[in-house]
mmCIF file of C-alpha atoms and ligand atoms in Angstrom:
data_model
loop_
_atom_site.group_PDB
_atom_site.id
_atom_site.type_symbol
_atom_site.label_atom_id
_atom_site.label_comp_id
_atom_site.label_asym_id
_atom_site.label_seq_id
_atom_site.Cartn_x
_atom_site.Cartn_y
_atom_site.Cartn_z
ATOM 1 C CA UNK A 6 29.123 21.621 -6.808
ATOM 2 C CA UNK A 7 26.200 21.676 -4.526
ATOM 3 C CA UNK A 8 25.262 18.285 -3.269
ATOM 4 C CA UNK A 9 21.756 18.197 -1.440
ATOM 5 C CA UNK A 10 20.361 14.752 0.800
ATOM 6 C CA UNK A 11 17.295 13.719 2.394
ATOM 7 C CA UNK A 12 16.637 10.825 3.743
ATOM 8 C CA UNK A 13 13.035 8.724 4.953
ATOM 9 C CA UNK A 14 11.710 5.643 6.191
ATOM 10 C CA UNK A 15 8.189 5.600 4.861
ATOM 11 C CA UNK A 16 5.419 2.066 5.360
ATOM 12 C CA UNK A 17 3.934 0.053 2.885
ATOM 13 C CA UNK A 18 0.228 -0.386 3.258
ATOM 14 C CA UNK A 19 -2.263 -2.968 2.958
ATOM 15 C CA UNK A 20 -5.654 -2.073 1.037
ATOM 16 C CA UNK A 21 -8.746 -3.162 2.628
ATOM 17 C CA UNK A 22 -10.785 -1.333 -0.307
ATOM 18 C CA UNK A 23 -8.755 -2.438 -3.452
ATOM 19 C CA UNK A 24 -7.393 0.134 -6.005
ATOM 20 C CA UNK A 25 -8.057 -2.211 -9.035
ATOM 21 C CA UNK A 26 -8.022 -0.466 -12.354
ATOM 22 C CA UNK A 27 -7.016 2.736 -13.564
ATOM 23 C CA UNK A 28 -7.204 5.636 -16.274
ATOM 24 C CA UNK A 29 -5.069 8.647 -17.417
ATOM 25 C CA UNK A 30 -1.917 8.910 -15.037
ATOM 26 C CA UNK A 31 -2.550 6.515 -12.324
ATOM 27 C CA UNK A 32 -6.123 8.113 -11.903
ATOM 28 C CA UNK A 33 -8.143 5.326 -9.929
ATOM 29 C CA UNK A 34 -10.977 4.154 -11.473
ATOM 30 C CA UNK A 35 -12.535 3.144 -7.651
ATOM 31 C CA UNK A 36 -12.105 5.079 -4.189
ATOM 32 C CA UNK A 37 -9.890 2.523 -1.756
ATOM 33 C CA UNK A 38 -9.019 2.629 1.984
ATOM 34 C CA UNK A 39 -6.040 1.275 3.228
ATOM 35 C CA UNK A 40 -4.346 0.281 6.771
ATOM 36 C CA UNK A 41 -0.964 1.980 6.973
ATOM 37 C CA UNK A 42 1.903 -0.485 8.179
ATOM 38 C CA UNK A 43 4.493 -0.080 10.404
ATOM 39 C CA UNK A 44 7.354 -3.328 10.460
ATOM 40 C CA UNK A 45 7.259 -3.224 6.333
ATOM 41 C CA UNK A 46 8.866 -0.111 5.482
ATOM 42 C CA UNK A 47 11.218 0.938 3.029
ATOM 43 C CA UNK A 48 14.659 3.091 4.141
ATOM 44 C CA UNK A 49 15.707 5.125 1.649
ATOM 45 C CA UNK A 50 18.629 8.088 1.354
ATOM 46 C CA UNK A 51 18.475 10.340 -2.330
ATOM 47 C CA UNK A 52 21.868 12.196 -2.869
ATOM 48 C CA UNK A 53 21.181 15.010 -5.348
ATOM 49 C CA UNK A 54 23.593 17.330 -7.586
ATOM 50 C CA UNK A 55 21.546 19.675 -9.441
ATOM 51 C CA UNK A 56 23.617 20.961 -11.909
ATOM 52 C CA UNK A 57 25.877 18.037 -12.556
ATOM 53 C CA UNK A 58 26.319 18.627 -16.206
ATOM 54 C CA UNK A 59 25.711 15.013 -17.318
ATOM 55 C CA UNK A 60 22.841 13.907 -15.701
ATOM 56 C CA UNK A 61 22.677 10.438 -14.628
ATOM 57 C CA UNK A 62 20.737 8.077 -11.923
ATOM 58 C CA UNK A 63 21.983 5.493 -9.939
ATOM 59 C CA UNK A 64 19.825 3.166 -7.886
ATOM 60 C CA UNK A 65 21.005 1.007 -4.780
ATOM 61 C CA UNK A 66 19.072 -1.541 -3.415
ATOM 62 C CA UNK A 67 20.731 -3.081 -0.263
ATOM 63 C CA UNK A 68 23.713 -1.513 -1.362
ATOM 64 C CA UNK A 69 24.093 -3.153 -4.685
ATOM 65 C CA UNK A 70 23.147 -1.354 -8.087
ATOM 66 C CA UNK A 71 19.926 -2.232 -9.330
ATOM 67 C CA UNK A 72 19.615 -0.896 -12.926
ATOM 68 C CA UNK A 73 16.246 -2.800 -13.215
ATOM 69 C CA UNK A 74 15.007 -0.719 -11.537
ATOM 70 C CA UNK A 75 15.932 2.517 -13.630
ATOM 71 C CA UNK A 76 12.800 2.173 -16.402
ATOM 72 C CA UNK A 77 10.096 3.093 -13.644
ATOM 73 C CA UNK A 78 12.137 5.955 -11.907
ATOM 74 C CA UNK A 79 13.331 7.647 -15.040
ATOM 75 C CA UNK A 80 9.107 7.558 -16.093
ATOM 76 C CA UNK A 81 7.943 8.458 -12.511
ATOM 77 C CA UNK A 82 10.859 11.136 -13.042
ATOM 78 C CA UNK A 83 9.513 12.719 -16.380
ATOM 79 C CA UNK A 84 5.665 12.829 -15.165
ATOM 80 C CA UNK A 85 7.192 14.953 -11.667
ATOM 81 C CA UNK A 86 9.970 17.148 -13.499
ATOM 82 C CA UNK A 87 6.979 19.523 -14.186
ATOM 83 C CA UNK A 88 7.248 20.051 -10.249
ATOM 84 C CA UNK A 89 10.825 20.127 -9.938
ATOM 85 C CA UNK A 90 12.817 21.547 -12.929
ATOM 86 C CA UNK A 91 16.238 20.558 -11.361
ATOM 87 C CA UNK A 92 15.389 17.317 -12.064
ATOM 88 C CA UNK A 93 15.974 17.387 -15.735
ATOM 89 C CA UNK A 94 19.824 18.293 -15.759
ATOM 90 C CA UNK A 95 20.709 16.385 -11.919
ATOM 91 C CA UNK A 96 22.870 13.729 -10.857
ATOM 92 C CA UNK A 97 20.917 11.491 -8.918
ATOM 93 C CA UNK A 98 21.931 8.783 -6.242
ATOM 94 C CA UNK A 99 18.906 6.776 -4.537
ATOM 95 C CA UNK A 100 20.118 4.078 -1.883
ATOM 96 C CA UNK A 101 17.536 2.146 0.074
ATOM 97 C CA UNK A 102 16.764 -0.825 1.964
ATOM 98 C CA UNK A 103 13.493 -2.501 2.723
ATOM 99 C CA UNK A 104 12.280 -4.664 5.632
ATOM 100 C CA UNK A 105 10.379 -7.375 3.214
ATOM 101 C CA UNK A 106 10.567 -8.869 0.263
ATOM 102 C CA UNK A 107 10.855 -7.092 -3.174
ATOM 103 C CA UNK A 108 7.867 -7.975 -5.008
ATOM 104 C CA UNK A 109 6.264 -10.567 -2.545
ATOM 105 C CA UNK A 110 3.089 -8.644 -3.274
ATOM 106 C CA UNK A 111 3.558 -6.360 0.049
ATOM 107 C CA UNK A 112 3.439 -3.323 -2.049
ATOM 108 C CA UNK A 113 7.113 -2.595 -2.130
ATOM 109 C CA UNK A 114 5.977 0.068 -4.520
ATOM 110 C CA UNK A 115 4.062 1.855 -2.144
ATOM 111 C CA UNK A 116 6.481 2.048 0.461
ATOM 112 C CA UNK A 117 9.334 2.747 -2.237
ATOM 113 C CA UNK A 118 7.556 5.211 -4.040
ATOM 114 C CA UNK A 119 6.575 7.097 -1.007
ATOM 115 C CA UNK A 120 10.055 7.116 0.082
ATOM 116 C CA UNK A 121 11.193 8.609 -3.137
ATOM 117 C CA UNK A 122 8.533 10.915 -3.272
ATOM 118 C CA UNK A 123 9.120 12.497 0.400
ATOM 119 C CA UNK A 124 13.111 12.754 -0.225
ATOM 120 C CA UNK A 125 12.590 14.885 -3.572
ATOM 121 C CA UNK A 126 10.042 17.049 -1.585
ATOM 122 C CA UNK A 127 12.087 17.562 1.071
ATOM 123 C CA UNK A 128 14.975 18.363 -1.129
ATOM 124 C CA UNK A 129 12.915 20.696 -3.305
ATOM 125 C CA UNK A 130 12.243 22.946 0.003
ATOM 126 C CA UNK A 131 16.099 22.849 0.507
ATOM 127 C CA UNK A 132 16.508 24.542 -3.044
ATOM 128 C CA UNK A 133 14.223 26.595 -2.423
ATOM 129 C CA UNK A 134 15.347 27.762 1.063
ATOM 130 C CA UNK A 135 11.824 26.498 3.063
ATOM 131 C CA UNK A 136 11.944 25.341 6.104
ATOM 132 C CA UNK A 137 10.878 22.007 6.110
ATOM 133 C CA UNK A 138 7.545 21.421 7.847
ATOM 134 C CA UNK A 139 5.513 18.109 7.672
ATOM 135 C CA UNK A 140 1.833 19.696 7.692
ATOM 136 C CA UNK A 141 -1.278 18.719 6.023
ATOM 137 C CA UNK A 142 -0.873 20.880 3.022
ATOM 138 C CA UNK A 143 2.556 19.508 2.491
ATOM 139 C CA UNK A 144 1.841 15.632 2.669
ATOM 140 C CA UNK A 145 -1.134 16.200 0.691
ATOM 141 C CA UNK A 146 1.444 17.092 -1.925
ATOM 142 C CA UNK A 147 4.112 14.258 -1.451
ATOM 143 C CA UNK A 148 0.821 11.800 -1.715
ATOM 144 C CA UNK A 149 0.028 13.572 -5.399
ATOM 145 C CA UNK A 150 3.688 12.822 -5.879
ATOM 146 C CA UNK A 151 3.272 9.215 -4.621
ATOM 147 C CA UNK A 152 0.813 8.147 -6.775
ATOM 148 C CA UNK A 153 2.463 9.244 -9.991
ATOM 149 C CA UNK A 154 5.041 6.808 -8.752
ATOM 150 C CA UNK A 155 2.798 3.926 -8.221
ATOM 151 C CA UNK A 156 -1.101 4.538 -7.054
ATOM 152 C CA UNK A 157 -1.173 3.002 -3.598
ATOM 153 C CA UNK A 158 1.920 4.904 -2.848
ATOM 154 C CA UNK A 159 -0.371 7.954 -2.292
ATOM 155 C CA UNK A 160 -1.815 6.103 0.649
ATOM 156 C CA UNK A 161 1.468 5.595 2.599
ATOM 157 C CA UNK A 162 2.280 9.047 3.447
ATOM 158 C CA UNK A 163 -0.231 8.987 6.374
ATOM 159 C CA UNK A 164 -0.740 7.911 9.635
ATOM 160 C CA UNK A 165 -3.023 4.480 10.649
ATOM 161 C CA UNK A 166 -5.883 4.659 7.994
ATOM 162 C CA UNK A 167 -5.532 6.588 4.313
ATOM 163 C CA UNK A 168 -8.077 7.131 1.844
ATOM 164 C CA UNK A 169 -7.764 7.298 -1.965
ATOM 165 C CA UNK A 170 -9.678 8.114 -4.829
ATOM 166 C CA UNK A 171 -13.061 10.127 -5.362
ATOM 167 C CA UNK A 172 -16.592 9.360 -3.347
ATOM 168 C CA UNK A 173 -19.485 11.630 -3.324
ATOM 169 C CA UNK A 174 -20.360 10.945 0.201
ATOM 170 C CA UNK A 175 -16.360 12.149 1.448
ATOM 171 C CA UNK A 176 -16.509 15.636 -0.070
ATOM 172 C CA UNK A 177 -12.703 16.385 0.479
ATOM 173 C CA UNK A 178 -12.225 12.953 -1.187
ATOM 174 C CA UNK A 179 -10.085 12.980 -4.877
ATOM 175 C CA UNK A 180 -8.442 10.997 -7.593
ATOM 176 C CA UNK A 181 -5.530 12.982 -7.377
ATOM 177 C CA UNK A 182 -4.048 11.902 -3.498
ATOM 178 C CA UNK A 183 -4.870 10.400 -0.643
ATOM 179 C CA UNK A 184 -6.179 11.941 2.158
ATOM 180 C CA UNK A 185 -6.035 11.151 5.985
ATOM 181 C CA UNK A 186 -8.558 9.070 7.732
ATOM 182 C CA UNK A 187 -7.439 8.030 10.927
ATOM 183 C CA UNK A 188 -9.440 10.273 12.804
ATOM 184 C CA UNK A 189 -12.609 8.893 11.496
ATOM 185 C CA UNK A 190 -11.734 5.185 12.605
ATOM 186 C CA UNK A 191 -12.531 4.463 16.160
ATOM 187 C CA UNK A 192 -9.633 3.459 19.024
ATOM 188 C CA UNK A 193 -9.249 0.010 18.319
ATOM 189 C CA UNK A 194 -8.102 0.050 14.215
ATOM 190 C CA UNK A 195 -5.316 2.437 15.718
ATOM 191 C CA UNK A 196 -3.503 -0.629 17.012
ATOM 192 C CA UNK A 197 -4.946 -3.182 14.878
ATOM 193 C CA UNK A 198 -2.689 -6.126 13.735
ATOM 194 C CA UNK A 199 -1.344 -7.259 10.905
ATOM 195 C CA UNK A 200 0.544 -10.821 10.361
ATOM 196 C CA UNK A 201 1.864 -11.416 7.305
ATOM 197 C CA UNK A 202 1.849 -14.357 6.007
ATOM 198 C CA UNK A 203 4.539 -15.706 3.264
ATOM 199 C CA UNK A 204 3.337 -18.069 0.955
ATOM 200 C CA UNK A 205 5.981 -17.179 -1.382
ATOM 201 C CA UNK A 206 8.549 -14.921 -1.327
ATOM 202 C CA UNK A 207 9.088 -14.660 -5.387
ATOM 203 C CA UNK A 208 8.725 -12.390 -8.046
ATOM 204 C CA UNK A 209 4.659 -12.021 -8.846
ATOM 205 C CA UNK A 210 3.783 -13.561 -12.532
ATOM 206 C CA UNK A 211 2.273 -10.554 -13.469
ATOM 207 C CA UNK A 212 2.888 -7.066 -12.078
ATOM 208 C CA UNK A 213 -0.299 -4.787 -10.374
ATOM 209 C CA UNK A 214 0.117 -2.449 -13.398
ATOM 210 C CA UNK A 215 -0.301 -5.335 -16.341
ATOM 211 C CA UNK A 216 -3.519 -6.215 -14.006
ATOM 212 C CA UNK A 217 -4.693 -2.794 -13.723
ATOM 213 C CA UNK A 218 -4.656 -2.787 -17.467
ATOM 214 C CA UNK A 219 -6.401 -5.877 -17.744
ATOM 215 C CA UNK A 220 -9.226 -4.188 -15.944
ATOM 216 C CA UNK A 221 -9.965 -1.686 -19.133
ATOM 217 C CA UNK A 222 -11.524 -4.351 -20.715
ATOM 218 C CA UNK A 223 -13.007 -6.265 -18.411
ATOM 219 C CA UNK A 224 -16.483 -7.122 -18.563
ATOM 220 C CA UNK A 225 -17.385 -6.718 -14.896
ATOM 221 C CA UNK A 226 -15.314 -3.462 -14.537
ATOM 222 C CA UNK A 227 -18.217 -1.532 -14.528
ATOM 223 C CA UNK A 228 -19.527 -3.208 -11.809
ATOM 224 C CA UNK A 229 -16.659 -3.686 -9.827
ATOM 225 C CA UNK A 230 -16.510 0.136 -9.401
ATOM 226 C CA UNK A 231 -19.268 0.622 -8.407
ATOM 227 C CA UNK A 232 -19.364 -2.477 -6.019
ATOM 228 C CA UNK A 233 -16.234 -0.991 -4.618
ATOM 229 C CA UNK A 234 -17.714 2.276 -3.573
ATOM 230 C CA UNK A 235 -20.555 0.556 -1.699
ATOM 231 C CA UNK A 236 -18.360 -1.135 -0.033
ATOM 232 C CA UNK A 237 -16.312 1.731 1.595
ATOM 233 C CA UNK A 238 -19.104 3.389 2.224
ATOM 234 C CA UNK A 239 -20.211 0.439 4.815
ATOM 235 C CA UNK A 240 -16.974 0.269 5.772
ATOM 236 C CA UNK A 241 -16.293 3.784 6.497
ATOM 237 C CA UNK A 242 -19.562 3.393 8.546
ATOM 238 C CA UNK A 243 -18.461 -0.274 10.243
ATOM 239 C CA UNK A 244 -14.878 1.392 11.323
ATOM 240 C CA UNK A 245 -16.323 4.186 13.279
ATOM 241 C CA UNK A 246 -17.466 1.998 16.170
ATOM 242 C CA UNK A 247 -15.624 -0.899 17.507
ATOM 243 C CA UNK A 248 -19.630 -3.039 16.917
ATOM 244 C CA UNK A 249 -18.726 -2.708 13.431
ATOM 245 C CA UNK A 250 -16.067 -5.717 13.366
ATOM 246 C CA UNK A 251 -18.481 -8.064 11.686
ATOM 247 C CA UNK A 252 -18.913 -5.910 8.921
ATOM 248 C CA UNK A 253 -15.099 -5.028 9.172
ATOM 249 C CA UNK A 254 -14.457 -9.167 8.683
ATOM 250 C CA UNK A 255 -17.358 -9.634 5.998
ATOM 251 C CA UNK A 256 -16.190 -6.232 3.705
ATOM 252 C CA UNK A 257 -12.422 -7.530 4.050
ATOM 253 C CA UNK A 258 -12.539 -10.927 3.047
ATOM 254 C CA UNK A 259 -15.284 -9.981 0.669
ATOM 255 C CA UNK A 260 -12.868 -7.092 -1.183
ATOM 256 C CA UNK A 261 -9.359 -9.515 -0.865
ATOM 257 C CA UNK A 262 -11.326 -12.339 -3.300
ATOM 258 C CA UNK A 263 -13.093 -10.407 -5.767
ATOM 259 C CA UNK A 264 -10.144 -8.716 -6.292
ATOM 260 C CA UNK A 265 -8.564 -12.274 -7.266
ATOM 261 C CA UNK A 266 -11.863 -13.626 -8.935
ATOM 262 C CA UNK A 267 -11.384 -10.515 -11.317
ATOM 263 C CA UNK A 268 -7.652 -11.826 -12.022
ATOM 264 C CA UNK A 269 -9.445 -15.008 -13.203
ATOM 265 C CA UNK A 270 -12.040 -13.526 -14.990
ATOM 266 C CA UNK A 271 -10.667 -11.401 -17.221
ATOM 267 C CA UNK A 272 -10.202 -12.303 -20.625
ATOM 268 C CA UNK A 273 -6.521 -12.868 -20.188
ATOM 269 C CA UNK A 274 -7.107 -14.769 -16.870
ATOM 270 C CA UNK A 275 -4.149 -15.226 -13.885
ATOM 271 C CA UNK A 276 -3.832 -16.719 -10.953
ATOM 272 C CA UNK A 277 -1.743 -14.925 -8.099
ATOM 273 C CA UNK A 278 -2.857 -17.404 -4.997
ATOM 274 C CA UNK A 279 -1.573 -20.788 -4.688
ATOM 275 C CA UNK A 280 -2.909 -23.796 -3.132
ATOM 276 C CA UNK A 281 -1.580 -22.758 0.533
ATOM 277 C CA UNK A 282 -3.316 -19.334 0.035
ATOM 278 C CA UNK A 283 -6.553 -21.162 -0.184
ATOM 279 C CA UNK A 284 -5.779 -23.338 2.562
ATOM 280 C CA UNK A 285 -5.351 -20.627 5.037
ATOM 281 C CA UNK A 286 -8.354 -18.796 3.628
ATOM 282 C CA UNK A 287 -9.938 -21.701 4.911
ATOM 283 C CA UNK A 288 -8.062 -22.256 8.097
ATOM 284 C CA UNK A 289 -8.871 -18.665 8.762
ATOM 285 C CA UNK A 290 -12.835 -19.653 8.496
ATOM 286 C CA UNK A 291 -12.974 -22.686 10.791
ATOM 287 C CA UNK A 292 -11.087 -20.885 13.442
ATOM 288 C CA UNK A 293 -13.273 -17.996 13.450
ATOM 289 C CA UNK A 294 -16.374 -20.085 13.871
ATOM 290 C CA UNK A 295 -14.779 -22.447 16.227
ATOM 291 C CA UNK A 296 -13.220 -19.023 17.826
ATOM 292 C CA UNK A 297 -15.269 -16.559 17.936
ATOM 293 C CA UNK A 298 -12.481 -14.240 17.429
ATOM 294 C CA UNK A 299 -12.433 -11.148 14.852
ATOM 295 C CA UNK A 300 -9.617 -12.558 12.693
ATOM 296 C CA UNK A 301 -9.859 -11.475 8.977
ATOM 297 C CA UNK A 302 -8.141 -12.052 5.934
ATOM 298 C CA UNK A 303 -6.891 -9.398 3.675
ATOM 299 C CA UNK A 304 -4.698 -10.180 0.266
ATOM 300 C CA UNK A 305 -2.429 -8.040 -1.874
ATOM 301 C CA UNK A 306 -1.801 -8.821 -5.547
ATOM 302 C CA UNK A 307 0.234 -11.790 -4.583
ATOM 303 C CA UNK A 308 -0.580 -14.893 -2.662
ATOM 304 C CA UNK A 309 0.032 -13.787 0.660
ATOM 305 C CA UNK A 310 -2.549 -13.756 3.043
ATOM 306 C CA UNK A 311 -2.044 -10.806 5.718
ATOM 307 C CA UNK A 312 -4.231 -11.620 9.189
ATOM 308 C CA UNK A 313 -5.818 -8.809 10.577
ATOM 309 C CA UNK A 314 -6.978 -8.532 13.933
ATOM 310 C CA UNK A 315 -7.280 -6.398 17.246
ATOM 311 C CA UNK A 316 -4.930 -6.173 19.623
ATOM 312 C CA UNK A 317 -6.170 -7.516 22.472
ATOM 313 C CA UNK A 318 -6.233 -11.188 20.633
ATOM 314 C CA UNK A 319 -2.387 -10.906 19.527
ATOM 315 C CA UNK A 320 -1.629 -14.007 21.982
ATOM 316 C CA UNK A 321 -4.417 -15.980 20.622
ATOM 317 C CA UNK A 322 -3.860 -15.197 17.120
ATOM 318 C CA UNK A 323 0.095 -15.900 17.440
ATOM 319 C CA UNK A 324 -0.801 -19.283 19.236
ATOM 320 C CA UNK A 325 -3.011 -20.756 16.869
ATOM 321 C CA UNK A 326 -0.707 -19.377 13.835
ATOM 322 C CA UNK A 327 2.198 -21.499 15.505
ATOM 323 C CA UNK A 328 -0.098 -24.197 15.804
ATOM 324 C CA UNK A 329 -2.326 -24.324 12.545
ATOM 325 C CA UNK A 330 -0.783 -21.892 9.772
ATOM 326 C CA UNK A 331 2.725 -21.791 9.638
ATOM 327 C CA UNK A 332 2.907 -25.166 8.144
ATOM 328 C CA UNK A 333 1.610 -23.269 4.749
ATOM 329 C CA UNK A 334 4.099 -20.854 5.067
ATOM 330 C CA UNK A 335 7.559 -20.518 3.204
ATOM 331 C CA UNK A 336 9.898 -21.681 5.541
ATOM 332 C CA UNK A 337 7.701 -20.453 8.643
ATOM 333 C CA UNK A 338 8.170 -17.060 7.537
ATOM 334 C CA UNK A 339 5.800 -14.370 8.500
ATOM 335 C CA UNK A 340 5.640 -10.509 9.039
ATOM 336 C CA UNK A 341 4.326 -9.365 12.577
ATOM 337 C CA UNK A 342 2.976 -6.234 11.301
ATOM 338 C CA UNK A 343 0.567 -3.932 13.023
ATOM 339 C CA UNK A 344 -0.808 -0.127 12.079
ATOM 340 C CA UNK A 345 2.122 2.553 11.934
ATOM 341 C CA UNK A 346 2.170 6.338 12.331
ATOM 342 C CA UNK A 347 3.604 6.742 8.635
ATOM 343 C CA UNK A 348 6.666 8.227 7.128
ATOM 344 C CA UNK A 349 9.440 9.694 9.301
ATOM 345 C CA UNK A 350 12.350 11.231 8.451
ATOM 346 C CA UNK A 351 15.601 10.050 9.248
ATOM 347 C CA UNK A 352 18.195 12.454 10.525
HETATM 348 C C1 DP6 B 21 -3.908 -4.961 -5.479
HETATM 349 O O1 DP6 B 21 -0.337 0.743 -6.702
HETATM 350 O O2 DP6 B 21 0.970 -1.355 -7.213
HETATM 351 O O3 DP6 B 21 -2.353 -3.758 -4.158
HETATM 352 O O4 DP6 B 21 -0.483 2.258 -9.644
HETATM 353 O O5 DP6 B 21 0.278 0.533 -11.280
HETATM 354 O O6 DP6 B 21 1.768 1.210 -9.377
HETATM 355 P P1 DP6 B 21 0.348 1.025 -9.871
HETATM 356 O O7 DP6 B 21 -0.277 -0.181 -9.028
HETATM 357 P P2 DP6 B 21 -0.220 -0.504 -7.497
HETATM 358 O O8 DP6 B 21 -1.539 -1.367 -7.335
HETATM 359 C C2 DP6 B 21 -1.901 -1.904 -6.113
HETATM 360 C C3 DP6 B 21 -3.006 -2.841 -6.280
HETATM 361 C C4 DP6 B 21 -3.428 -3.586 -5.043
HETATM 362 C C5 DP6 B 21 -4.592 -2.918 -4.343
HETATM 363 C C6 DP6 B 21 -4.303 -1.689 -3.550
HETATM 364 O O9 DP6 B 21 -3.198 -1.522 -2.998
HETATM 365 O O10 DP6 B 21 -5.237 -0.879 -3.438
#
């Protein structure tokens, strides 16, 4: 029996435009733009035997079996088996390893999902006898994959900056995958940093998709949508020169809370911050004015507050993190992250 491997590192990704709300099969309901990451990544190897006669998956995570995590591979498997018929009847192995905490709200999915994705394209080639190349056309694909995993996956597969989701003013721009954007972003956001940091390292209370499903019925959906789009438009403008940063800070902040004020306005309402988020949201605000410095706040659905900033300020930043922030953080943890090149394979 045939046994085929393949075997990627791919980031995780922070959203600076917020993918909040969905239709059809992970469809997004509002364009986002994301920051790919480099230090939170996910390792992952996928052992395939095609024609195993019973087929079967088995999921490591850090080497132990994870069967909790079966339910959303075996569905992300049956909406991709249209694209790869082998795997219906395969034996399938997945062992990875990730640099952060599961479900700490640093999209584990995305960096997960992508990994997955990129080892079942790259084995699909091997069936099929192509030579594996790592164009365009062929990431464009793995980020189509992505998303049927989990939406923000699609962003991952890219270098520096990714964007997602339909916008009439981005005519190659689609619902479908994510497309690159790093060469529309000027020098600086190519080495921006991002510091992570943990407020908690725990399970969320409720998962990104149970939000995203809160959002079909949300009164301000409508709104948010379209909110969102203005948004990245200004952004998209802001990024393109390095005078854009206090549009960068204002757009940032502005996206990370609404994104959590429609969490607590929805008719089933949730809280993902905790009382430390808020206190380095506020932190963060003093020291700017005090500062001067561009230092923004981003959040993820969780209560982790990721720091993002240029590079130049790094020493700053770390100083007055030491001195001021760390205090609200669990056990001093936090990530020093930064913009990554995206997914590589491992040999
Ligand atoms: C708040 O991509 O995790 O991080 O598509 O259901 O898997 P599913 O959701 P997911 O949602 C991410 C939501 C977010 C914002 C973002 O990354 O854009």
């Amino acid at each position: 029996m045939m046994v085929y491997n393949s075997s990627w590192q791919s980031p995780s990704n922070i959203a600076l435009i917020k993918y909040w709300g969905k239709y059809g099969i992970q469809l997004p309901r509002n364009p986002s733009l994301s920051f790919t990451l480099s230090a939170c990544h996910t390792n992952m190897k996928v052992e395939i035997t095609p024609d195993a006669g019973i087929p079967g998956l088995t999921v490591l995570y850090d080497g132990n079996e994870r069967p909790s995590f079966g339910p959303k591979i075996k569905s992300f498997f049956a909406r991709i088996d249209v694209h790869f018929p082998w795997l219906k009847n395969a034996s399938v192995l997945i062992d990875s390893t990730s640099t952060f905490p599961h479900g700490a709200g640093i999209a584990s999915s995305a960096s997960a999902m992508s990994a997955l994705a990129l080892c079942l394209a790259d084995i699909d080639d091997q069936l099929n006898g192509i030579a594996h190349t790592k164009d365009e056309v062929w990431l464009r694909k793995v980020s189509e994959l992505s998303r049927l995993g989990s939406g923000s996956a699609s962003r991952s597969v890219y270098t520096t900056v990714a964007l997602w989701g339909e916008t009439d003013f981005v005519k190659e721009s689609s619902n479908e995958y994510a497309i690159p954007w790093a060469q529309h972003v000027s020098p600086q956001y190519h080495t921006y940093q991002d510091t992570i940091l943990i407020v908690s390292s725990g399970e969320k209370s409720v998962s990104s998709s149970a939000g995203h499903d809160l959002m079909s019925e949300h009164t301000y959906a409508s709104v948010r949508y379209q909110h969102a789009e203005n948004n990245l438009h200004q952004l998209i403008g802001a990024m393109q020169t390095d005078d854009g940063t206090d549009v960068f800070v204002s757009i940032c902040e502005s996206e990370a809370l609404q994104l959590h004020a429609l969490m607590m306005m929805g008719r089933n309402p949730f809280m993902l911050i905790e009382p430390n988020t808020v206190s380095i949201i506020k932190e963060v605000w003093r020291f700017r004015k005090e500062s001067g410095l561009p230092v923004c706040f981003t959040l993820d659905a969780g209560p982790n507050v990721h720091l993002l900033y240029p590079l130049h300020h790094q020493r700053n930043v770390l100083d007055w993190i030491i001195s001021d922030l760390q205090k609200f953080c669990v056990d001093g943890a936090f990530i020093q992250d930064k913009v990554g090149t995206g997914p590589e394979k491992i040999n």
